[in-house]
Every structure is written in structure tokens, then in C-alpha cells.
Tab-separated table of C-alpha atoms in Angstrom:
chain	number	residue	atom	x	y	z
A	13	GLY	CA	2.760	-18.007	-28.771
A	14	ALA	CA	1.364	-16.541	-25.450
A	15	VAL	CA	4.551	-16.912	-23.485
A	16	VAL	CA	5.524	-15.723	-19.990
A	17	SER	CA	8.657	-15.568	-18.493
A	18	GLN	CA	9.897	-15.863	-15.288
A	19	HIS	CA	13.830	-15.391	-14.012
A	20	PRO	CA	15.074	-16.700	-12.046
A	21	SER	CA	14.646	-19.850	-12.293
A	22	TRP	CA	16.335	-20.900	-8.997
A	23	VAL	CA	17.979	-19.243	-6.412
A	24	ILE	CA	20.027	-19.253	-3.241
A	25	CYS	CA	20.374	-16.445	-0.563
A	26	LYS	CA	21.197	-16.137	2.910
A	27	SER	CA	18.473	-15.168	5.353
A	28	GLY	CA	17.711	-10.694	5.597
A	29	THR	CA	17.956	-10.624	2.053
A	30	SER	CA	15.726	-10.100	-0.328
A	31	VAL	CA	15.229	-11.406	-3.440
A	32	LYS	CA	13.376	-10.269	-6.731
A	33	ILE	CA	11.634	-12.568	-9.108
A	34	GLU	CA	9.811	-11.418	-12.900
A	35	CYS	CA	7.595	-11.962	-14.541
A	36	ARG	CA	7.443	-11.535	-18.423
A	37	SER	CA	4.905	-11.897	-21.422
A	38	LEU	CA	7.052	-12.084	-23.743
A	39	ASP	CA	4.515	-11.911	-26.845
A	40	PHE	CA	1.561	-10.374	-25.846
A	41	GLN	CA	0.157	-7.503	-23.197
A	42	ALA	CA	-0.777	-9.385	-20.211
A	43	THR	CA	-3.213	-6.517	-17.928
A	44	THR	CA	-3.251	-8.765	-15.178
A	45	MET	CA	-0.073	-10.850	-13.567
A	46	PHE	CA	-0.599	-13.458	-10.750
A	47	TRP	CA	1.101	-14.755	-8.294
A	48	TYR	CA	1.221	-17.877	-6.532
A	49	ARG	CA	3.434	-19.781	-4.002
A	50	GLN	CA	3.607	-23.652	-4.168
A	51	PHE	CA	4.428	-26.122	-1.223
A	52	PRO	CA	5.602	-29.936	-1.878
A	53	LYS	CA	3.279	-31.349	-3.245
A	54	GLN	CA	0.536	-28.531	-2.385
A	55	SER	CA	-1.769	-26.824	-5.031
A	56	LEU	CA	-1.408	-23.247	-6.136
A	57	MET	CA	-2.048	-20.804	-3.322
A	58	LEU	CA	-3.385	-16.895	-4.971
A	59	MET	CA	-1.202	-14.922	-3.274
A	60	ALA	CA	-1.702	-11.711	-5.352
A	61	THR	CA	-3.354	-10.247	-8.434
A	62	SER	CA	-1.496	-6.492	-10.273
A	63	ASN	CA	-2.620	-4.984	-12.514
A	64	GLU	CA	-0.661	-3.200	-14.950
A	65	GLY	CA	-0.502	0.549	-13.334
A	66	SER	CA	-2.784	0.230	-10.511
A	67	LYS	CA	-2.019	-1.510	-6.787
A	68	ALA	CA	-2.165	-5.378	-6.192
A	69	THR	CA	-4.955	-7.090	-5.066
A	70	TYR	CA	-3.438	-9.492	-2.180
A	71	GLU	CA	-5.566	-12.761	-0.835
A	72	GLN	CA	-5.628	-12.436	3.163
A	73	GLY	CA	-3.314	-14.120	4.762
A	74	VAL	CA	-0.476	-12.235	2.730
A	75	GLU	CA	1.881	-9.731	3.728
A	76	LYS	CA	1.863	-6.850	0.831
A	77	ASP	CA	4.867	-5.514	3.015
A	78	LYS	CA	6.792	-8.424	2.782
A	79	PHE	CA	5.891	-9.198	-0.873
A	80	LEU	CA	6.448	-6.293	-2.500
A	81	ILE	CA	4.317	-6.957	-6.703
A	82	ASN	CA	5.334	-3.930	-8.555
A	83	HIS	CA	3.874	-4.205	-12.413
A	84	ALA	CA	4.671	-1.108	-14.707
A	85	SER	CA	3.727	-2.396	-18.429
A	86	LEU	CA	1.901	-4.593	-19.894
A	87	THR	CA	3.997	-7.221	-20.401
A	88	LEU	CA	6.321	-6.838	-16.973
A	89	SER	CA	5.256	-7.373	-13.345
A	90	THR	CA	7.640	-8.164	-10.295
A	91	LEU	CA	7.606	-9.917	-7.276
A	92	THR	CA	10.247	-9.458	-4.400
A	93	VAL	CA	10.399	-10.797	-1.267
A	94	THR	CA	12.420	-8.323	1.240
A	95	SER	CA	14.479	-9.036	4.275
A	96	ALA	CA	13.608	-12.674	3.322
A	97	HIS	CA	13.622	-16.093	5.308
A	98	PRO	CA	14.269	-19.372	6.143
A	99	GLU	CA	9.821	-20.634	5.684
A	100	ASP	CA	9.951	-17.813	2.753
A	101	SER	CA	12.041	-20.709	1.039
A	102	SER	CA	8.698	-21.768	-1.724
A	103	PHE	CA	8.215	-22.881	-5.149
A	104	TYR	CA	6.736	-19.269	-6.548
A	105	ILE	CA	4.947	-18.629	-10.161
A	106	CYS	CA	3.519	-15.808	-11.713
A	107	SER	CA	1.598	-15.789	-14.595
A	108	ALA	CA	-0.771	-13.413	-17.349
A	109	ARG	CA	-3.654	-13.241	-18.813
A	110	SER	CA	-4.002	-11.803	-21.727
A	111	LEU	CA	-5.200	-8.555	-23.442
A	112	GLY	CA	-6.868	-11.090	-26.368
A	113	ASN	CA	-8.683	-13.412	-26.905
A	114	SER	CA	-7.081	-16.375	-25.161
A	115	ASN	CA	-8.632	-20.204	-24.662
A	116	GLN	CA	-6.861	-20.019	-21.955
A	117	PRO	CA	-7.589	-18.209	-18.650
A	118	GLN	CA	-4.361	-16.961	-17.946
A	119	HIS	CA	-0.091	-18.259	-19.151
A	120	PHE	CA	2.172	-19.649	-17.091
A	121	GLY	CA	5.297	-18.824	-16.487
A	122	ASP	CA	8.195	-21.653	-15.007
A	123	GLY	CA	8.295	-21.197	-12.221
A	124	THR	CA	10.872	-19.911	-9.320
A	125	ARG	CA	12.030	-22.040	-6.617
A	126	LEU	CA	13.604	-20.350	-3.374
A	127	SER	CA	15.477	-20.711	-0.601
A	128	ILE	CA	16.854	-19.213	1.836
A	129	LEU	CA	19.518	-20.175	4.160
B	29	ALA	CA	-17.452	-18.326	-2.059
B	30	GLN	CA	-16.694	-21.037	-5.261
B	31	THR	CA	-14.978	-24.139	-3.709
B	32	VAL	CA	-13.583	-26.966	-6.025
B	33	THR	CA	-12.360	-30.236	-4.793
B	34	GLN	CA	-10.626	-33.311	-5.741
B	35	SER	CA	-10.479	-36.427	-3.960
B	36	GLN	CA	-8.157	-38.070	-4.647
B	37	PRO	CA	-4.379	-37.322	-3.442
B	38	GLU	CA	-2.695	-40.261	-5.360
B	39	MET	CA	-3.912	-42.822	-8.207
B	40	SER	CA	-2.267	-46.101	-9.898
B	41	VAL	CA	-1.745	-47.074	-14.024
B	42	GLN	CA	-0.822	-49.766	-15.747
B	43	GLU	CA	0.266	-47.901	-19.358
B	44	ALA	CA	-2.426	-47.953	-21.897
B	45	GLU	CA	-4.853	-48.478	-19.568
B	46	THR	CA	-7.660	-45.883	-18.773
B	47	VAL	CA	-7.473	-44.007	-15.700
B	48	THR	CA	-10.230	-41.353	-15.162
B	49	LEU	CA	-9.832	-38.244	-12.301
B	50	SER	CA	-12.506	-36.554	-10.410
B	51	CYS	CA	-13.524	-33.106	-9.556
B	52	THR	CA	-16.052	-31.952	-7.740
B	53	TYR	CA	-16.927	-27.703	-7.156
B	54	ASP	CA	-19.025	-25.673	-5.549
B	55	THR	CA	-20.585	-22.509	-7.056
B	56	SER	CA	-23.904	-20.411	-6.881
B	57	GLU	CA	-23.013	-19.245	-10.364
B	58	SER	CA	-24.603	-19.991	-13.876
B	59	ASN	CA	-21.887	-19.786	-16.291
B	60	TYR	CA	-18.012	-20.754	-15.784
B	61	TYR	CA	-14.920	-21.631	-16.409
B	62	LEU	CA	-13.781	-25.338	-15.599
B	63	PHE	CA	-10.377	-26.738	-16.804
B	64	TRP	CA	-7.875	-29.522	-16.311
B	65	TYR	CA	-4.519	-28.593	-15.654
B	66	LYS	CA	-0.468	-30.813	-15.673
B	67	GLN	CA	1.883	-29.800	-13.928
B	68	PRO	CA	4.551	-32.433	-13.916
B	69	PRO	CA	8.056	-33.426	-12.086
B	70	SER	CA	9.002	-29.577	-14.348
B	71	ARG	CA	6.973	-28.566	-11.673
B	72	GLN	CA	5.870	-26.170	-15.414
B	73	MET	CA	1.588	-25.466	-15.626
B	74	ILE	CA	-0.191	-27.063	-18.687
B	75	LEU	CA	-3.418	-26.751	-19.259
B	76	VAL	CA	-4.950	-30.117	-20.457
B	77	ILE	CA	-8.802	-30.125	-21.563
B	78	ARG	CA	-11.163	-26.447	-21.074
B	79	GLN	CA	-14.663	-26.941	-20.422
B	80	GLU	CA	-17.193	-24.016	-21.191
B	81	ALA	CA	-20.652	-24.658	-18.613
B	82	TYR	CA	-23.060	-23.426	-21.513
B	83	LYS	CA	-21.935	-26.170	-23.357
B	84	GLN	CA	-23.646	-29.508	-22.581
B	85	GLN	CA	-20.500	-31.337	-24.888
B	86	ASN	CA	-18.286	-33.054	-22.618
B	87	ALA	CA	-15.318	-31.910	-24.693
B	88	THR	CA	-12.006	-34.174	-24.968
B	89	GLU	CA	-9.021	-33.291	-26.240
B	90	ASN	CA	-6.804	-36.571	-28.300
B	91	ARG	CA	-7.288	-39.266	-24.828
B	92	PHE	CA	-8.157	-36.912	-22.970
B	93	SER	CA	-11.174	-36.632	-22.114
B	94	VAL	CA	-13.550	-34.864	-19.341
B	95	ASN	CA	-17.693	-36.258	-17.779
B	96	PHE	CA	-19.633	-32.937	-17.004
B	97	GLN	CA	-21.923	-33.016	-14.623
B	98	LYS	CA	-23.087	-29.713	-14.126
B	99	ALA	CA	-26.478	-30.688	-12.071
B	100	ALA	CA	-23.966	-33.107	-10.201
B	101	LYS	CA	-20.986	-29.625	-10.100
B	102	SER	CA	-18.612	-32.741	-10.796
B	103	PHE	CA	-16.056	-32.865	-13.641
B	104	SER	CA	-13.829	-35.105	-13.987
B	105	LEU	CA	-11.181	-36.139	-16.307
B	106	LYS	CA	-10.403	-39.649	-17.723
B	107	ILE	CA	-7.421	-40.448	-19.575
B	108	SER	CA	-7.034	-43.189	-22.545
B	109	ASP	CA	-3.619	-45.519	-23.554
B	110	SER	CA	-2.179	-43.862	-20.553
B	111	GLN	CA	1.793	-42.172	-21.487
B	112	LEU	CA	4.390	-42.598	-18.843
B	113	GLY	CA	5.273	-39.340	-19.430
B	114	ASP	CA	1.080	-38.163	-18.129
B	115	THR	CA	2.812	-39.231	-14.611
B	116	ALA	CA	2.194	-35.953	-12.947
B	117	MET	CA	0.347	-33.216	-10.447
B	118	TYR	CA	-3.465	-32.801	-12.380
B	119	PHE	CA	-5.706	-29.842	-11.230
B	120	CYS	CA	-8.788	-29.408	-11.178
B	121	ALA	CA	-9.780	-25.291	-11.662
B	122	PHE	CA	-12.734	-22.925	-11.326
B	123	MET	CA	-13.252	-19.676	-13.479
B	124	LYS	CA	-16.143	-17.734	-12.381
B	125	GLN	CA	-17.453	-16.561	-16.818
B	126	GLY	CA	-16.961	-12.381	-16.439
B	127	SER	CA	-13.897	-12.606	-13.825
B	128	GLN	CA	-10.053	-11.426	-14.535
B	129	GLY	CA	-9.148	-15.090	-15.072
B	130	ASN	CA	-9.121	-15.915	-11.577
B	131	LEU	CA	-8.676	-20.172	-11.042
B	132	ILE	CA	-9.160	-21.658	-8.366
B	133	PHE	CA	-7.685	-24.791	-7.361
B	134	GLY	CA	-8.657	-28.459	-6.267
B	135	LYS	CA	-5.141	-29.653	-4.219
B	136	GLY	CA	-4.153	-32.254	-6.841
B	137	THR	CA	-4.689	-36.175	-7.363
B	138	LYS	CA	-0.562	-37.284	-8.295
B	139	LEU	CA	-1.428	-39.440	-11.017
B	140	SER	CA	1.748	-41.946	-11.313
B	141	VAL	CA	1.815	-44.297	-14.277
B	142	LYS	CA	3.581	-47.275	-14.529
B	143	PRO	CA	5.422	-49.022	-16.832
């Protein structure tokens, strides 16, 4: 149980394109979802926290207009990288917090490798 | 603000031997949780073990155990009988009790298990 599906797993696109990444909790409801960015050989950097039905809370230094987050339902959050450029290339990971009791604070998706040419 | 420090960027161990990964943290909170996550080359984040700060007994999960020293704010992970599949990045993480589930991660330790 507590599976988080993240799609796509890998995307390559041209500079200037907008890319949408989906994060779904498959078998549980998630009031809170988290979006992370991870550079090679580095730790996870929290970008934003999103709660269902409300605006996301962005971490300092993360551009809200560049990284649009929508959490429209208890099972789906999306991250859209707008007008992506090569410096946006990275590994993006989402996670979700279960409404019910869970011994895990967050359930992680498998990540999305984004490459901007 | 809470911080998590992992002072060992890389470590290696021979298969079947034991290795200990270090983690220290800084917080003024009394109630919190500590975690170790494993991230293998597939990059999936896997929860290895968790510890509630109010529990004095060290958590264990099969070959994985922790040495939790609350006063010293230390939370090390011991891996016994290391296996090749244990090769991964290991992240120590802190979560304040009552939070939304926000995790504060250390920078990670790359563990290589050698045959």
C-alpha cells in the first residue's frame, strides 16, 4: 500500500518548452504533497509544499512563476516547469503524506529526470 | 531552525562486514522523529528505519539498527552483514512532531559495498 506514482520518469525537451510532471497517490488520500529537486550526488532540496485546494508554499529562492504547482485533488499534484532552460535540468521527486496513520512521514515517487536541450 | 549533518560523504565496506554511518542534528524541539533513507542507483527513496525521540530504545530493522543518543543529538546507522544491494546513498532526516511531514535531510553518505 501507499504507492505514489510519478509521471513521466524521464523527459527530454527543447529549451523554451513547458513540462508538466504528475504525482499521484494511488491507494491513499494525500492532503499534503512535496516537490523536491535533486542535483547529481546531492541531497534532496525541498522546492514547495502543496496542500489540496490551496496555494503551494514555496521555499526561499524557488521561483513561483517558473515552477507552477497545482494540487487540485487529494490524489493528484502537478509541477509545471514553465519555459524550461538547460539550467532547469535536474531530477525532480514528489512525495505525499497520507491522511491516515502511517509510520512513514512521506511516500516518495520514483522521480522524473528532466533534460532540457 | 533544524539542521542535519552527515560528516561522511563516502564510505566503503567489504561484503558481510559491518559499517556505521554518522548523523548529527541540531534542534530545540523536544518531540521529533529521525529517519534513515536509502537511495540506490535507481534513485527511489526507501525508508530504512525510523526512531521516535521519546523512545529510549534504539530502533532495529533486521540488519539495520541505530544508535540514538538524544543528549548528544546523534543518530548513527549500523548495517550488519553488509550486502552488495546495500550500495546506495543514505540520507539521515529529521521531522518535527506535529508538522505537515516536512523532512529535513542531511547531505547524504555514499556507501559502496565491495565484494
